[in-house]
CSV table of C-alpha atoms in Angstrom, one decimal:
chain,number,residue,atom,x,y,z
V,1,MET,CA,-5.3,-24.7,5.5
V,2,SER,CA,-1.8,-25.3,6.7
V,3,GLY,CA,0.4,-27.2,4.2
V,4,HIS,CA,-1.4,-26.0,1.1
V,5,HIS,CA,0.3,-22.7,0.6
V,6,HIS,CA,3.6,-21.7,-0.8
V,7,VAL,CA,6.6,-22.2,1.5
V,8,ALA,CA,10.2,-21.8,0.7
V,9,SER,CA,11.0,-25.5,0.5
V,10,ARG,CA,8.5,-26.2,-2.4
V,11,PRO,CA,9.1,-24.6,-5.8
V,12,LEU,CA,6.1,-23.0,-7.5
V,13,PRO,CA,5.3,-22.8,-11.2
V,14,TYR,CA,5.3,-19.1,-11.6
V,15,THR,CA,7.7,-16.7,-13.3
V,16,HIS,CA,6.1,-13.3,-12.6
V,17,ALA,CA,4.9,-11.3,-9.6
V,18,PHE,CA,2.6,-8.3,-9.2
V,19,ARG,CA,3.8,-5.1,-7.7
V,20,ILE,CA,0.5,-3.5,-6.5
V,21,ALA,CA,0.4,0.1,-5.2
V,22,VAL,CA,-2.1,0.4,-2.4
V,23,SER,CA,-3.5,3.5,-0.7
V,24,ILE,CA,-5.4,3.5,2.6
V,25,ASP,CA,-7.4,6.7,3.2
V,26,ALA,CA,-9.9,7.0,6.0
V,27,ASN,CA,-9.5,3.2,6.5
V,28,ARG,CA,-10.6,2.5,2.9
V,29,ALA,CA,-8.0,0.6,0.8
V,30,THR,CA,-7.8,1.0,-2.9
V,31,VAL,CA,-5.4,-0.3,-5.6
V,32,THR,CA,-3.8,2.7,-7.3
V,33,GLY,CA,-1.5,0.8,-9.7
V,34,VAL,CA,-0.5,-2.6,-10.8
V,35,HIS,CA,2.6,-3.8,-12.6
V,36,ARG,CA,3.5,-7.4,-13.6
V,37,VAL,CA,7.2,-8.0,-13.2
V,38,ALA,CA,9.5,-11.0,-14.0
V,39,MET,CA,10.6,-12.0,-10.5
V,40,ARG,CA,10.0,-14.3,-7.5
V,41,VAL,CA,8.8,-13.0,-4.2
V,42,PRO,CA,9.5,-14.1,-0.6
V,43,ALA,CA,7.7,-17.3,0.3
V,44,SER,CA,4.8,-17.5,2.7
V,45,ALA,CA,5.4,-17.9,6.4
V,46,ALA,CA,4.6,-21.4,7.7
V,47,GLY,CA,1.0,-21.8,8.9
V,48,ALA,CA,-1.9,-19.5,8.1
V,49,PRO,CA,-3.3,-16.4,9.8
V,50,ALA,CA,-5.6,-17.4,12.7
V,51,GLU,CA,-9.1,-16.3,13.3
V,52,GLY,CA,-9.0,-13.0,15.2
V,53,GLN,CA,-5.4,-12.3,14.1
V,54,SER,CA,-4.2,-8.7,14.4
V,55,GLY,CA,-1.7,-7.0,12.2
V,56,LEU,CA,-1.5,-6.4,8.4
V,57,TRP,CA,-1.2,-9.2,5.9
V,58,VAL,CA,-2.0,-10.1,2.3
V,59,GLU,CA,-3.4,-13.4,1.0
V,60,LEU,CA,-3.9,-15.0,-2.4
V,61,ARG,CA,-6.7,-17.5,-2.4
V,62,GLY,CA,-7.8,-20.1,-5.0
V,63,ALA,CA,-11.3,-20.3,-6.4
V,64,ASP,CA,-12.1,-22.7,-3.7
V,65,GLY,CA,-11.2,-20.2,-1.0
V,66,ARG,CA,-8.0,-22.0,0.0
V,67,VAL,CA,-5.0,-19.8,1.0
V,68,LEU,CA,-2.3,-20.2,-1.6
V,69,TYR,CA,0.0,-17.5,-0.4
V,70,HIS,CA,0.1,-15.2,2.6
V,71,ARG,CA,2.7,-12.7,3.9
V,72,ALA,CA,2.8,-10.5,6.9
V,73,LEU,CA,3.3,-6.8,6.2
V,74,ARG,CA,4.8,-4.0,8.2
V,75,MET,CA,2.0,-2.2,10.0
V,76,ALA,CA,1.4,1.3,8.7
V,77,HIS,CA,1.2,4.1,11.3
V,78,PRO,CA,-0.6,7.1,9.7
V,79,ASP,CA,-0.6,9.2,12.8
V,80,SER,CA,3.0,9.0,13.8
V,81,VAL,CA,6.6,8.8,12.5
V,82,GLU,CA,9.8,7.1,13.8
V,83,VAL,CA,12.5,9.5,14.9
V,84,PHE,CA,16.0,8.7,16.2
V,85,ASP,CA,16.3,9.8,19.8
V,86,ASP,CA,20.0,9.2,20.2
V,87,GLU,CA,22.4,8.8,17.3
V,88,LYS,CA,25.0,7.0,19.5
V,89,THR,CA,22.6,4.3,20.7
V,90,GLY,CA,20.2,4.2,17.7
V,91,ALA,CA,17.2,4.5,20.0
V,92,ILE,CA,14.0,5.2,18.1
V,93,ARG,CA,10.7,6.5,19.3
V,94,ARG,CA,7.4,7.4,17.7
V,95,VAL,CA,6.1,11.0,17.7
V,96,PRO,CA,2.7,12.3,16.5
V,97,SER,CA,2.6,13.5,12.9
V,98,ALA,CA,0.5,16.3,11.5
V,99,ARG,CA,1.0,14.8,8.0
V,100,SER,CA,-1.7,13.3,5.9
V,101,ARG,CA,-3.5,10.2,7.3
V,102,VAL,CA,-3.2,8.5,3.9
V,103,VAL,CA,-1.0,5.5,4.0
V,104,LYS,CA,0.6,4.3,0.7
V,105,PHE,CA,2.7,1.2,0.1
V,106,ASP,CA,3.5,-1.5,-2.5
V,107,LEU,CA,2.6,-5.1,-2.2
V,108,LEU,CA,4.6,-7.9,-3.9
V,109,VAL,CA,2.7,-11.1,-4.5
V,110,PRO,CA,3.3,-14.0,-6.9
V,111,ASP,CA,1.2,-14.3,-10.0
V,112,LEU,CA,0.2,-17.9,-9.1
V,113,PRO,CA,-1.7,-19.7,-11.9
V,114,ASP,CA,-4.4,-21.0,-9.4
V,115,ALA,CA,-4.9,-17.7,-7.6
V,116,ALA,CA,-8.3,-16.2,-8.0
V,117,GLU,CA,-8.4,-13.4,-5.4
V,118,LEU,CA,-6.2,-11.1,-3.4
V,119,ILE,CA,-7.2,-10.0,0.1
V,120,LEU,CA,-5.5,-7.4,2.2
V,121,HIS,CA,-6.3,-7.8,5.9
V,122,GLY,CA,-5.7,-5.3,8.6
V,123,PRO,CA,-7.4,-3.4,11.5
V,124,ARG,CA,-10.6,-1.6,10.6
V,125,ASP,CA,-9.0,1.5,12.0
V,126,LEU,CA,-5.2,1.8,11.5
V,127,SER,CA,-4.9,3.8,14.7
V,128,GLU,CA,-5.9,0.7,16.6
V,129,PRO,CA,-3.3,-1.9,15.2
V,130,HIS,CA,-4.0,-4.5,17.9
V,131,ARG,CA,-7.6,-5.0,16.8
V,132,PRO,CA,-8.4,-8.2,14.8
V,133,GLY,CA,-7.9,-7.9,11.1
V,134,VAL,CA,-10.7,-7.6,8.6
V,135,ALA,CA,-10.7,-7.6,4.8
V,136,LEU,CA,-9.6,-4.1,3.9
V,137,LEU,CA,-9.4,-4.9,0.2
V,138,GLN,CA,-10.6,-7.8,-2.0
V,139,SER,CA,-9.7,-8.0,-5.7
V,140,PRO,CA,-10.2,-10.7,-8.2
V,141,LEU,CA,-6.8,-11.7,-9.8
V,142,HIS,CA,-8.3,-11.3,-13.3
V,143,ASP,CA,-8.9,-7.6,-12.5
V,144,LEU,CA,-5.2,-7.2,-11.4
V,145,ARG,CA,-4.0,-9.0,-14.5
V,146,ARG,CA,-6.1,-6.7,-16.7
V,147,GLN,CA,-4.8,-3.6,-14.9
V,148,ALA,CA,-1.2,-4.8,-15.3
V,149,ALA,CA,-1.6,-5.5,-19.1
V,150,PRO,CA,0.2,-3.0,-21.2
V,151,GLN,CA,-2.0,-0.3,-22.7
V,152,ILE,CA,-1.9,-0.2,-26.5
V,153,PRO,CA,-2.7,3.2,-27.9
């Protein structure tokens, strides 16, 4: 799969990107909003995620299943928050949170002409971030394009 996806040194024929609002509640991911915007997004990292990979990442795949784009994401921590321990040193630590276990974030992915599916990977249980990633969300690109289309009253 390496070498077939978007990397910074190779221009791509796209002019728009999707800004996709995602919510993960009880380890179930859903798309809560989609906007198509005129912009380019950061390129994929070199290589592709390996079998058994941990972390949180998004992929765009072609109809043939080939990875066209992938990007690592910051891991969400629904059960804790970062706090500054010491203003002088900038030391940060995590403390348990009584807040909602719902995690919300936005994804930015290119609207690639050959993309057929978006897949969000992450641990089955966000409280166990070192576990291998599984598909938390799979969405055909035609569904995202339809959701992003302006609604005509």
